[in-house]
Amino acid sequence: MELNIHELLTEDTVFLPLEVGTKEEVIARMTEGLKLSGSVTDGVQYVSDVLAREATGSTGIGFGVAIPHGKSAGVVKPGLAVARMAGPTDWDSLDETPVSIVFLIAVPKENVGNEHLQILVALSRKLIHDDFRQSLLDAGSKQEIIDILKNM
Amino acid sequence: MKKLLAVTACPTGIAHTYMAAESLQKAAGEKNVPIKVETRGAVGVENELSAAEIAEAHAIIIAADTDVDEARFAGKPIVKVAVAQGIKIPGQLIEQALALQASAGTAAPQAQVAEGSDGKRKQPVFYKHLMTGVSHMLPLVVAGGLLIALSFFKLNPDEGTFLANLLKIGGAAMGLMVPILAAFIAFSIGGKPALAPGLVGGMLSTQLGAGFLGGILAGFLAGYVAKWLIQNIKLPRSMEGLKPLLIVPFLSVLVVGLLMVYVIGTPIKSLMDALTVWLEGIGSGNKIMLGAILGGMMALDMGGPFNKIAYTFAVGLLGSGVYGPMAAVMAAGMTPPLGIWLATVLAPKKFTQEEREAGKVASILGLSFITEGAIPFGAADPFRIIPAFMIGSGLTGALSMVFDVTLRAPHGGIFVLLVPNAISPVFMYLIAIAIGTVVTALLVNLFKKKTTQL
């Protein structure tokens, strides 16, 4: 299915590659992209909400993927940022392996139309599948990553 | 083929819920295990599990970091883990769920029956709830009934004596019968939150004189009220914790209590008043008719308003030196448990092992004029069994009047024979009881379709 992913994901929010850092650094850098795309208006609030979520349990879901996310008052419209890490990055993952792909999800505190949420839901489901993750790892350009997500 | 169900949920309801769902589906697919996963996320509840699917399922996997209402899975084996485990070790969870057996939980017997029967025919849900209530009530009836029967070794034992205390203990057990019946019917419908309103509704049914039929009503009421409150009360997240601790218990007990007192209690009182007047109107004019009516009333609700009216009416007449109706009432009160015992002896295949055992106890309770001994059977299948009881008891009551039997003691069952001259003529009285017992048993076996699980 073709999803209207453009509203969620722009070239500003694709990081290819993103330099290795701490979890906090990675989230902060990716948040800058979400601010550029107009999803996040209050970066400080949003990062603190994401980290608060992170504190309740790592969002490193295994298979080298992390999906930090926050439902935050600092978000005006749903947004998605994706980063392929330059090297293995520690994320306290469930399977204790470092992550190489990070999806940062921004959702406004007030519920919005389901359409955008549906995209995030579809993405979450897709991430479980090896071939999907591999295609993200193999992608050579930002546009290629956007295309993969568009056609998921 | 064992089917599995799963529920996934997480606080944000965006990512983990769906990853865990996908993970479980993928792992199940690899193992060729049919699975359905309900997701409770930001886009609402999707793929909601139906009652029929739950009934059919082998086990349920709950992978959630938020509270998932488990009441609907009562009796089903559950593997409960954090949502992350659903993503991380889905295969292991599926193996674990497949290896589980239905626990000794409440609804387990039904679940096993549903599995064991060759067809996919399931008991209507109404009977499932009834059976849950009846099976929990049964031990109280057995213990209470036998203790009361034992206390009859001496009629009207003196206060404080051992026999009087046995009577007291038995009475306590019998007193809990209807509350427990109502409580577990409610539990079967609404889970743990329904227990409290069920108990209170059952207690009120006893206090209002509505008997076990009132208790059944209270149980269904409490179950659905509690279920509705849980599903429909929405609170801000900061107060969500108050819901199970304060709001649901308070409101469910209040609502069920008020309904019992005003909607059930008031009509029962007017019904009882009207019946008393009506019975007095019949008087001794048509004594056979009176015997049949009193007998039928004894069996209709076995301790409920009809039974009480008939009994109180007969006891009242003792004071005026009219002893016939008392004999009819006692005989009619003995035939339901005696009849059910005979039915289990005549057609054991129509009854489960448990019912056959309960039937043996019922024989002793019947001989002791503890009509309640037949309640578990009546409550389990009221529309078939109670008419059989009523016809048998009505016949016995009428025969007792035809034979001009008189009884001067208000209770005691067969033990009254130990009291000189309390019953006469004894032989005709026993004939009346025997005929009613046989007719009850034959009708029970005629009406009863197949084995109902206790």
Coordinates of C-alpha atoms in Angstrom, one line a residue:
Chain A
M1 CA 0.0 0.0 0.0
E2 CA 1.2 3.5 -0.7
L3 CA 1.0 5.7 2.3
N4 CA 1.1 9.5 2.3
I5 CA 4.4 9.4 4.1
H6 CA 5.5 12.8 2.9
E7 CA 3.7 14.6 5.6
L8 CA 5.5 12.6 8.2
L9 CA 8.9 12.2 6.7
T10 CA 11.0 14.7 4.7
E11 CA 14.6 14.8 3.7
D12 CA 15.2 17.0 6.8
T13 CA 14.2 14.1 9.0
V14 CA 16.3 11.4 7.4
F15 CA 19.8 11.1 8.8
L16 CA 22.2 9.0 6.6
P17 CA 24.4 8.4 8.4
L18 CA 24.1 9.8 11.9
E19 CA 27.2 9.9 14.0
V20 CA 27.4 7.7 17.0
G21 CA 26.6 9.2 20.4
T22 CA 24.7 8.6 23.5
K23 CA 21.0 7.9 23.4
E24 CA 20.3 11.5 24.5
E25 CA 22.6 12.9 21.8
V26 CA 21.0 10.9 19.1
I27 CA 17.5 11.9 20.1
A28 CA 18.4 15.5 20.4
R29 CA 20.0 15.6 16.9
M30 CA 17.1 13.9 15.3
T31 CA 14.7 16.3 17.1
E32 CA 16.4 19.1 15.2
G33 CA 15.2 17.5 12.0
L34 CA 11.6 17.2 13.3
K35 CA 11.7 20.9 14.2
L36 CA 12.8 21.8 10.6
S37 CA 10.0 19.7 9.2
G38 CA 7.5 21.6 11.4
S39 CA 6.4 18.6 13.5
V40 CA 8.1 19.6 16.7
T41 CA 7.7 23.2 18.0
D42 CA 9.1 22.8 21.5
G43 CA 12.2 20.7 21.2
V44 CA 13.0 20.8 25.0
Q45 CA 9.6 19.6 25.9
Y46 CA 9.6 16.9 23.3
V47 CA 13.0 15.5 24.1
S48 CA 12.1 15.4 27.8
D49 CA 8.9 13.5 27.0
V50 CA 10.8 11.1 24.8
L51 CA 13.4 10.5 27.5
A52 CA 10.7 10.1 30.1
R53 CA 9.2 7.3 27.9
E54 CA 12.7 5.9 27.5
A55 CA 13.1 5.8 31.2
T56 CA 10.2 3.4 31.6
G57 CA 11.9 0.8 29.4
S58 CA 14.2 0.9 26.5
T59 CA 12.7 1.4 23.1
G60 CA 15.5 -0.7 21.6
I61 CA 13.2 -3.4 20.3
G62 CA 15.9 -5.7 19.2
F63 CA 17.2 -6.6 15.7
G64 CA 19.3 -3.5 15.8
V65 CA 16.3 -1.1 15.8
A66 CA 15.2 1.5 18.3
I67 CA 12.0 3.4 18.1
P68 CA 12.1 6.2 20.7
H69 CA 8.8 8.0 20.7
G70 CA 6.9 10.7 22.5
K71 CA 3.3 11.9 22.7
S72 CA 4.1 15.5 23.6
A73 CA 2.7 19.0 24.0
G74 CA 5.9 20.1 22.1
V75 CA 4.5 18.4 18.9
V76 CA 2.0 20.1 16.6
K77 CA 1.7 17.4 14.0
P78 CA 2.8 13.8 13.8
G79 CA 6.3 13.4 12.5
L80 CA 8.9 10.7 11.9
A81 CA 12.6 10.8 11.7
V82 CA 14.8 8.0 10.7
A83 CA 18.6 7.6 11.2
R84 CA 21.0 5.0 10.1
M85 CA 23.8 5.1 12.6
A86 CA 27.4 5.4 11.4
G87 CA 28.3 2.6 13.8
P88 CA 26.7 0.4 16.4
T89 CA 25.1 2.6 19.1
D90 CA 24.2 1.5 22.6
W91 CA 20.5 1.7 23.4
D92 CA 20.0 -0.7 26.3
S93 CA 18.1 -2.8 23.9
L94 CA 15.9 -5.7 24.9
D95 CA 18.3 -8.1 23.2
E96 CA 21.4 -6.2 24.5
T97 CA 22.7 -5.6 21.0
P98 CA 23.5 -2.1 19.8
V99 CA 21.2 -0.4 17.3
S100 CA 22.0 0.6 13.8
I101 CA 18.6 2.1 12.8
V102 CA 16.7 4.6 14.9
F103 CA 13.1 5.8 14.2
L104 CA 12.0 8.8 16.2
I105 CA 8.3 9.2 16.4
A106 CA 6.5 12.4 17.4
V107 CA 2.8 12.4 18.2
P108 CA 0.9 15.5 19.4
K109 CA -0.5 15.2 22.9
E110 CA -4.0 15.8 21.6
N111 CA -5.2 13.0 19.5
V112 CA -5.1 13.8 15.8
G113 CA -6.5 12.1 12.8
N114 CA -5.9 8.4 12.7
E115 CA -4.3 8.5 9.3
H116 CA -0.9 9.5 10.5
L117 CA -1.1 7.1 13.4
Q118 CA -1.9 4.3 11.0
I119 CA 1.3 5.0 9.2
L120 CA 3.3 4.7 12.4
V121 CA 1.4 1.5 13.2
A122 CA 2.2 0.1 9.8
L123 CA 5.8 1.0 10.2
S124 CA 5.9 -0.7 13.6
R125 CA 4.6 -3.8 12.1
K126 CA 6.9 -3.7 9.2
L127 CA 10.0 -3.4 11.4
I128 CA 9.5 -6.9 12.7
H129 CA 10.4 -8.3 9.3
D130 CA 14.0 -9.0 8.4
D131 CA 13.8 -8.1 4.7
F132 CA 12.3 -4.7 5.5
R133 CA 15.0 -3.9 7.9
Q134 CA 17.7 -5.1 5.5
S135 CA 16.4 -2.9 2.8
L136 CA 16.7 0.1 5.1
L137 CA 20.3 -0.9 5.9
D138 CA 21.1 -1.3 2.2
A139 CA 19.6 2.0 1.1
G140 CA 22.1 4.3 -0.5
S141 CA 20.3 7.7 -0.3
K142 CA 17.8 9.6 1.7
Q143 CA 15.3 9.4 -1.2
E144 CA 15.7 5.6 -1.3
I145 CA 14.8 5.4 2.4
I146 CA 11.8 7.6 1.9
D147 CA 10.7 5.4 -1.0
I148 CA 11.1 2.2 1.0
L149 CA 8.9 3.7 3.7
K150 CA 6.4 5.1 1.2
N151 CA 5.9 1.7 -0.3
M152 CA 5.8 -0.4 2.8
Chain B
M1 CA -5.6 -27.6 16.1
K2 CA -5.0 -25.4 19.2
K3 CA -5.9 -21.8 18.5
L4 CA -4.2 -19.0 20.4
L5 CA -5.3 -15.5 21.1
A6 CA -3.2 -12.6 22.1
V7 CA -3.7 -9.0 23.3
T8 CA -1.0 -6.4 23.0
A9 CA -1.0 -2.9 24.5
C10 CA 1.4 -0.2 25.6
P11 CA 1.0 3.2 27.2
T12 CA 1.7 5.3 24.1
G13 CA -0.1 2.8 21.9
I14 CA 2.0 3.6 18.8
A15 CA 4.9 1.3 18.3
H16 CA 5.2 -1.6 20.8
T17 CA 1.6 -2.6 20.7
Y18 CA 1.8 -3.3 16.9
M19 CA 5.4 -4.7 16.9
A20 CA 4.4 -7.2 19.5
A21 CA 1.3 -8.1 17.5
E22 CA 3.3 -8.5 14.3
S23 CA 6.0 -10.4 16.1
L24 CA 3.5 -12.9 17.6
Q25 CA 1.7 -13.3 14.3
K26 CA 5.0 -13.9 12.5
A27 CA 6.2 -16.4 15.0
A28 CA 2.8 -18.2 15.0
G29 CA 2.9 -18.3 11.2
E30 CA 6.2 -20.0 11.3
K31 CA 4.9 -22.6 13.7
N32 CA 1.6 -23.0 11.8
V33 CA -0.3 -22.0 14.9
P34 CA -3.5 -20.1 14.2
I35 CA -3.5 -16.9 16.2
K36 CA -5.5 -13.7 16.4
V37 CA -4.1 -10.7 18.1
E38 CA -6.1 -7.9 19.5
T39 CA -4.2 -4.6 19.6
R40 CA -5.1 -1.9 22.1
G41 CA -3.3 1.2 20.8
A42 CA -3.7 4.8 20.0
V43 CA -5.9 4.0 17.0
G44 CA -8.3 2.2 19.4
V45 CA -9.0 -1.5 19.8
E46 CA -8.5 -3.4 16.6
N47 CA -9.1 -7.0 15.9
E48 CA -11.2 -7.3 19.1
L49 CA -11.5 -10.9 20.4
S50 CA -15.1 -12.1 20.5
A51 CA -16.5 -14.2 23.2
A52 CA -16.8 -17.1 20.8
E53 CA -13.2 -16.9 19.9
I54 CA -12.2 -16.8 23.5
A55 CA -14.3 -19.8 24.3
E56 CA -12.6 -21.7 21.5
A57 CA -9.1 -20.6 22.2
H58 CA -6.5 -22.9 23.9
A59 CA -4.8 -20.1 25.7
I60 CA -4.3 -16.4 25.7
I61 CA -1.1 -14.4 25.5
I62 CA -1.2 -10.9 27.0
A63 CA 1.8 -8.8 26.1
A64 CA 1.0 -5.4 27.6
D65 CA 2.4 -2.7 29.8
T66 CA -1.1 -1.4 30.5
D67 CA -3.9 -3.1 32.3
V68 CA -5.8 -5.4 30.1
D69 CA -9.2 -6.6 31.4
E70 CA -8.7 -10.3 32.0
A71 CA -12.2 -11.0 33.3
R72 CA -13.3 -12.0 29.8
F73 CA -10.7 -14.7 29.8
A74 CA -11.9 -16.3 33.1
G75 CA -10.8 -19.9 33.3
K76 CA -8.5 -19.7 30.2
P77 CA -4.8 -20.3 30.7
I78 CA -3.0 -17.0 30.3
V79 CA 0.6 -16.1 29.5
K80 CA 1.1 -12.6 30.8
V81 CA 4.3 -10.7 29.9
A82 CA 5.5 -7.1 29.3
V83 CA 4.8 -5.9 25.8
A84 CA 8.6 -6.0 25.0
Q85 CA 8.6 -9.7 25.6
G86 CA 6.0 -10.1 22.8
I87 CA 8.5 -8.5 20.5
K88 CA 11.6 -10.2 21.8
I89 CA 10.5 -13.8 22.4
P90 CA 7.3 -14.4 20.5
G91 CA 8.2 -18.0 19.7
Q92 CA 8.8 -18.8 23.3
L93 CA 5.5 -17.3 24.4
I94 CA 3.6 -19.3 21.8
E95 CA 5.3 -22.5 23.0
Q96 CA 4.5 -21.6 26.6
A97 CA 0.9 -20.9 25.7
L98 CA 0.5 -24.2 23.8
A99 CA 1.9 -26.1 26.7
L100 CA -0.5 -24.7 29.2
Q101 CA -3.6 -26.6 30.4
A102 CA -6.8 -25.0 31.3
S103 CA -6.3 -24.1 35.0
A104 CA -8.6 -25.1 37.8
G105 CA -10.1 -21.7 37.4
T106 CA -13.8 -20.9 37.5
A107 CA -14.8 -21.4 33.9
A108 CA -12.4 -24.2 33.3
P109 CA -14.9 -27.0 33.2
Q110 CA -16.9 -25.2 30.5
A111 CA -13.8 -24.6 28.6
Q112 CA -12.9 -28.2 28.6
V113 CA -16.3 -29.3 27.6
A114 CA -16.2 -26.9 24.7
E115 CA -13.0 -28.5 23.6
G116 CA -13.9 -32.1 24.3
S117 CA -17.2 -32.1 22.5
D118 CA -16.8 -33.3 18.9
G119 CA -19.1 -30.7 17.4
K120 CA -18.6 -27.0 17.9
R121 CA -21.8 -26.8 19.8
K122 CA -21.4 -24.7 22.9
Q123 CA -23.7 -24.3 25.9
P124 CA -25.6 -21.1 25.6
V125 CA -23.8 -18.4 27.6
F126 CA -26.8 -18.1 30.0
Y127 CA -26.2 -21.7 31.2
K128 CA -22.5 -21.2 31.5
H129 CA -23.0 -18.3 34.0
L130 CA -25.7 -20.3 35.8
M131 CA -23.4 -23.3 36.1
T132 CA -20.5 -21.3 37.5
G133 CA -22.9 -20.0 40.2
V134 CA -24.4 -23.4 40.9
S135 CA -21.1 -25.3 41.1
H136 CA -19.8 -22.8 43.7
M137 CA -23.0 -23.0 45.7
L138 CA -23.2 -26.7 45.8
P139 CA -20.8 -27.4 48.6
L140 CA -22.7 -25.0 50.9
V141 CA -26.0 -26.8 50.1
V142 CA -24.4 -30.2 50.8
A143 CA -22.7 -29.2 54.0
G144 CA -25.5 -27.0 55.3
G145 CA -28.2 -29.5 54.4
L146 CA -26.5 -32.5 56.0
L147 CA -25.7 -30.5 59.2
I148 CA -29.3 -29.5 59.5
A149 CA -30.5 -33.0 58.8
L150 CA -28.1 -34.3 61.6
S151 CA -29.6 -31.8 64.0
F152 CA -33.0 -33.3 63.5
F153 CA -32.1 -36.3 65.7
K154 CA -34.0 -34.3 68.2
L155 CA -36.7 -31.9 67.0
N156 CA -36.4 -28.5 68.5
P157 CA -33.2 -29.1 70.4
D158 CA -32.6 -26.8 73.4
E159 CA -30.6 -23.6 72.8
G160 CA -26.9 -24.2 73.4
T161 CA -26.9 -28.0 73.0
F162 CA -24.7 -29.7 70.5
L163 CA -27.6 -30.4 68.1
A164 CA -28.8 -26.8 68.3
N165 CA -25.3 -25.7 67.3
L166 CA -25.3 -28.1 64.4
L167 CA -28.5 -26.5 63.3
K168 CA -26.9 -23.1 63.6
I169 CA -23.8 -24.1 61.6
G170 CA -26.0 -25.6 58.9
G171 CA -28.2 -22.5 58.9
A172 CA -25.1 -20.4 58.4
A173 CA -24.0 -22.5 55.4
M174 CA -27.5 -22.4 53.9
G175 CA -27.7 -18.7 54.4
L176 CA -24.6 -18.2 52.2
M177 CA -26.1 -20.3 49.5
V178 CA -27.9 -17.6 47.5
P179 CA -25.2 -14.9 48.0
I180 CA -22.6 -17.3 46.6
L181 CA -24.9 -18.4 43.8
A182 CA -25.4 -14.7 42.8
A183 CA -21.8 -13.8 43.3
F184 CA -20.4 -16.5 41.0
I185 CA -23.0 -15.9 38.3
A186 CA -21.9 -12.3 38.4
F187 CA -18.2 -13.4 38.4
S188 CA -18.7 -15.5 35.4
I189 CA -20.1 -12.5 33.5
G190 CA -18.0 -9.6 34.8
G191 CA -15.0 -11.1 36.5
K192 CA -13.6 -10.0 39.9
P193 CA -15.3 -6.6 40.0
A194 CA -18.7 -8.3 39.8
L195 CA -18.1 -10.4 42.9
A196 CA -19.0 -7.7 45.4
P197 CA -22.3 -6.5 43.8
G198 CA -23.1 -10.2 43.2
L199 CA -22.6 -11.1 46.9
V200 CA -24.6 -8.1 48.1
G201 CA -27.4 -8.7 45.5
G202 CA -27.6 -12.3 46.6
M203 CA -27.7 -11.3 50.3
L204 CA -30.5 -8.8 49.6
S205 CA -32.4 -11.5 47.7
T206 CA -32.2 -13.6 50.8
Q207 CA -33.2 -10.8 53.1
L208 CA -36.1 -9.7 50.8
G209 CA -37.3 -13.2 50.6
A210 CA -36.7 -13.5 46.9
G211 CA -35.0 -16.9 47.3
F212 CA -32.7 -18.4 44.7
L213 CA -34.6 -17.2 41.7
G214 CA -34.0 -13.7 43.1
G215 CA -30.4 -14.7 43.5
I216 CA -30.1 -15.7 39.9
L217 CA -31.5 -12.4 38.9
A218 CA -29.2 -10.5 41.2
G219 CA -26.2 -12.4 39.8
F220 CA -27.0 -11.5 36.2
L221 CA -27.8 -8.0 37.2
A222 CA -24.5 -7.6 39.1
G223 CA -22.5 -9.2 36.4
Y224 CA -23.7 -6.9 33.6
V225 CA -23.8 -3.8 35.8
A226 CA -20.1 -4.3 36.8
K227 CA -19.1 -5.1 33.3
W228 CA -20.9 -2.0 31.9
L229 CA -19.3 0.3 34.5
I230 CA -15.8 -1.0 33.8
Q231 CA -16.2 -0.5 30.1
N232 CA -18.0 2.8 30.2
I233 CA -16.6 4.9 33.0
K234 CA -13.9 7.1 31.6
L235 CA -11.6 9.0 34.0
P236 CA -8.7 11.2 33.5
R237 CA -5.5 9.2 33.6
S238 CA -4.5 10.7 36.9
M239 CA -7.6 9.3 38.5
E240 CA -7.7 6.0 36.6
G241 CA -6.4 4.2 39.7
L242 CA -9.6 5.1 41.6
K243 CA -11.8 3.2 39.2
P244 CA -11.2 -0.4 40.3
L245 CA -10.7 0.6 44.0
L246 CA -13.5 3.0 44.6
I247 CA -15.7 3.9 41.7
V248 CA -16.7 0.5 40.4
P249 CA -17.2 -1.2 43.8
F250 CA -19.2 1.7 45.1
L251 CA -21.4 2.3 42.0
S252 CA -22.0 -1.4 41.2
V253 CA -23.1 -2.3 44.8
L254 CA -25.2 0.8 44.9
V255 CA -27.0 0.2 41.6
V256 CA -27.5 -3.5 42.2
G257 CA -28.6 -2.9 45.7
L258 CA -31.2 -0.2 44.7
L259 CA -32.5 -2.4 41.9
M260 CA -32.9 -5.3 44.2
V261 CA -34.7 -3.3 46.9
Y262 CA -36.9 -1.2 44.8
V263 CA -37.4 -3.1 41.5
I264 CA -37.3 -6.7 42.8
G265 CA -38.1 -6.3 46.5
T266 CA -41.3 -4.1 46.3
P267 CA -43.1 -6.3 43.8
I268 CA -42.2 -9.4 45.7
K269 CA -43.7 -8.0 48.8
S270 CA -47.0 -7.1 47.0
L271 CA -46.9 -10.5 45.4
M272 CA -46.6 -12.2 48.8
D273 CA -49.4 -10.2 50.2
A274 CA -51.7 -10.9 47.3
L275 CA -50.8 -14.6 47.4
T276 CA -51.6 -14.8 51.1
V277 CA -55.0 -13.3 50.6
W278 CA -55.6 -15.6 47.6
L279 CA -54.7 -18.7 49.5
E280 CA -57.0 -17.7 52.4
G281 CA -59.7 -17.2 49.8
I282 CA -59.4 -20.8 48.6
G283 CA -59.5 -21.9 52.3
S284 CA -60.5 -25.4 52.9
G285 CA -63.3 -25.2 50.4
N286 CA -61.5 -27.2 47.8
K287 CA -58.9 -29.0 49.8
I288 CA -57.5 -31.1 46.9
M289 CA -57.0 -27.9 44.9
L290 CA -55.5 -26.2 47.9
G291 CA -53.1 -29.2 48.4
A292 CA -52.0 -29.1 44.7
I293 CA -51.5 -25.3 44.8
L294 CA -49.5 -25.4 48.0
G295 CA -47.4 -28.2 46.7
G296 CA -46.6 -26.5 43.4
M297 CA -45.7 -23.3 45.3
M298 CA -43.3 -25.2 47.5
A299 CA -41.4 -26.5 44.5
L300 CA -41.6 -23.4 42.4
D301 CA -38.8 -21.4 44.1
M302 CA -37.7 -23.7 46.9
G303 CA -37.1 -21.1 49.6
G304 CA -38.3 -18.1 47.6
P305 CA -41.5 -16.1 48.0
F306 CA -43.9 -18.8 46.8
N307 CA -42.4 -21.4 48.9
K308 CA -42.4 -19.1 52.0
I309 CA -46.0 -18.1 51.5
A310 CA -47.2 -21.7 51.2
Y311 CA -45.2 -22.7 54.2
T312 CA -46.2 -19.7 56.4
F313 CA -49.8 -20.3 55.4
A314 CA -49.7 -23.9 56.5
V315 CA -47.9 -23.1 59.8
G316 CA -50.4 -20.4 60.5
L317 CA -53.2 -22.9 60.2
L318 CA -51.6 -25.1 62.8
G319 CA -52.5 -22.5 65.4
S320 CA -56.2 -22.8 64.4
G321 CA -56.0 -26.6 64.7
V322 CA -56.1 -27.3 60.9
Y323 CA -53.3 -29.8 60.3
G324 CA -54.0 -31.0 56.7
P325 CA -52.2 -28.2 54.7
M326 CA -49.1 -28.6 56.9
A327 CA -48.9 -32.2 55.9
A328 CA -49.3 -31.3 52.3
V329 CA -46.7 -28.6 52.4
M330 CA -44.1 -30.8 54.1
A331 CA -44.7 -33.7 51.7
A332 CA -44.5 -31.4 48.7
G333 CA -41.2 -29.9 50.1
M334 CA -39.7 -33.4 50.3
T335 CA -40.4 -34.6 46.8
P336 CA -38.1 -32.3 44.8
P337 CA -34.8 -33.5 46.3
L338 CA -36.1 -37.0 46.6
G339 CA -37.3 -37.0 43.0
I340 CA -33.9 -35.7 41.8
W341 CA -32.2 -38.5 43.7
L342 CA -34.4 -41.1 42.1
A343 CA -33.9 -39.5 38.7
T344 CA -30.1 -39.9 39.1
V345 CA -30.6 -43.5 40.1
L346 CA -33.0 -44.3 37.2
A347 CA -31.0 -42.6 34.5
P348 CA -27.4 -42.1 35.7
K349 CA -26.2 -41.4 32.1
K350 CA -28.2 -38.2 32.0
F351 CA -26.2 -36.9 34.9
T352 CA -22.6 -36.1 35.5
Q353 CA -20.6 -37.8 38.2
E354 CA -20.9 -34.7 40.3
E355 CA -24.6 -34.6 39.9
R356 CA -25.0 -38.2 40.8
E357 CA -23.1 -37.6 44.0
A358 CA -25.2 -34.5 44.7
G359 CA -28.2 -36.7 44.1
K360 CA -27.3 -39.0 46.9
V361 CA -27.0 -36.1 49.3
A362 CA -30.3 -34.7 48.0
S363 CA -32.0 -37.9 49.1
I364 CA -31.0 -37.3 52.7
L365 CA -32.0 -33.6 52.4
G366 CA -35.3 -34.6 50.9
L367 CA -36.1 -37.0 53.8
S368 CA -35.3 -34.1 56.1
F369 CA -37.7 -31.7 54.4
I370 CA -34.8 -29.5 53.2
T371 CA -36.2 -28.6 49.8
E372 CA -33.1 -26.5 49.1
G373 CA -31.3 -29.8 48.4
A374 CA -32.9 -29.6 44.9
I375 CA -31.9 -26.0 44.2
P376 CA -28.6 -26.8 42.5
F377 CA -30.5 -28.9 40.0
G378 CA -33.3 -26.4 39.6
A379 CA -30.9 -23.5 39.3
A380 CA -28.8 -25.2 36.7
D381 CA -31.7 -25.8 34.3
P382 CA -34.7 -23.9 35.6
F383 CA -37.0 -24.1 32.6
R384 CA -36.9 -27.9 32.4
I385 CA -36.4 -29.0 36.0
I386 CA -38.6 -26.7 38.0
P387 CA -41.8 -27.6 36.1
A388 CA -41.0 -31.3 36.9
F389 CA -40.6 -30.4 40.5
M390 CA -43.9 -28.5 40.6
I391 CA -45.9 -31.2 39.0
G392 CA -44.5 -33.9 41.4
S393 CA -45.0 -31.7 44.4
G394 CA -48.4 -30.5 43.4
L395 CA -49.5 -34.1 43.0
T396 CA -48.1 -35.1 46.4
G397 CA -49.7 -32.1 48.1
A398 CA -53.1 -33.0 46.5
L399 CA -52.7 -36.7 47.5
S400 CA -51.8 -35.8 51.1
M401 CA -55.1 -33.8 51.3
V402 CA -57.1 -36.6 49.6
F403 CA -55.7 -39.0 52.2
D404 CA -56.7 -36.6 55.0
V405 CA -53.2 -36.7 56.4
T406 CA -52.6 -34.4 59.3
L407 CA -49.2 -33.1 60.6
R408 CA -48.8 -31.3 63.8
A409 CA -45.1 -30.3 63.5
P410 CA -43.9 -27.6 61.2
H411 CA -40.7 -29.3 60.1
G412 CA -38.5 -32.3 60.5
G413 CA -39.3 -34.4 57.5
I414 CA -39.1 -38.1 58.0
F415 CA -37.8 -37.6 61.5
V416 CA -41.2 -36.5 62.5
L417 CA -42.1 -40.2 62.5
L418 CA -40.1 -40.4 65.7
V419 CA -42.6 -38.1 67.4
P420 CA -45.7 -40.1 68.5
N421 CA -48.9 -39.1 66.7
A422 CA -47.4 -36.2 64.9
I423 CA -48.4 -37.7 61.5
S424 CA -51.5 -39.7 60.8
P425 CA -52.1 -41.8 58.9
V426 CA -48.4 -42.5 58.5
F427 CA -48.7 -45.1 55.7
M428 CA -50.9 -43.0 53.4
Y429 CA -48.5 -40.1 54.0
L430 CA -45.5 -42.2 52.8
I431 CA -47.5 -43.3 49.8
A432 CA -48.3 -39.7 48.8
I433 CA -44.6 -38.8 49.1
A434 CA -43.5 -41.9 47.2
I435 CA -45.9 -41.2 44.3
G436 CA -44.7 -37.6 44.1
T437 CA -41.1 -38.7 44.1
V438 CA -41.6 -41.2 41.3
V439 CA -43.5 -38.7 39.2
T440 CA -40.9 -36.0 39.8
A441 CA -38.1 -38.4 38.8
L442 CA -39.8 -39.5 35.6
L443 CA -40.6 -36.0 34.5
V444 CA -37.1 -34.7 35.3
N445 CA -35.6 -37.4 33.1
L446 CA -38.2 -36.8 30.4
F447 CA -37.6 -33.0 30.3
K448 CA -33.9 -33.2 30.7
K449 CA -32.1 -33.2 27.4
K450 CA -28.5 -34.1 28.0
T451 CA -25.8 -33.9 30.5
T452 CA -25.4 -30.5 32.0
Q453 CA -22.1 -29.9 33.6
L454 CA -22.0 -29.1 37.3

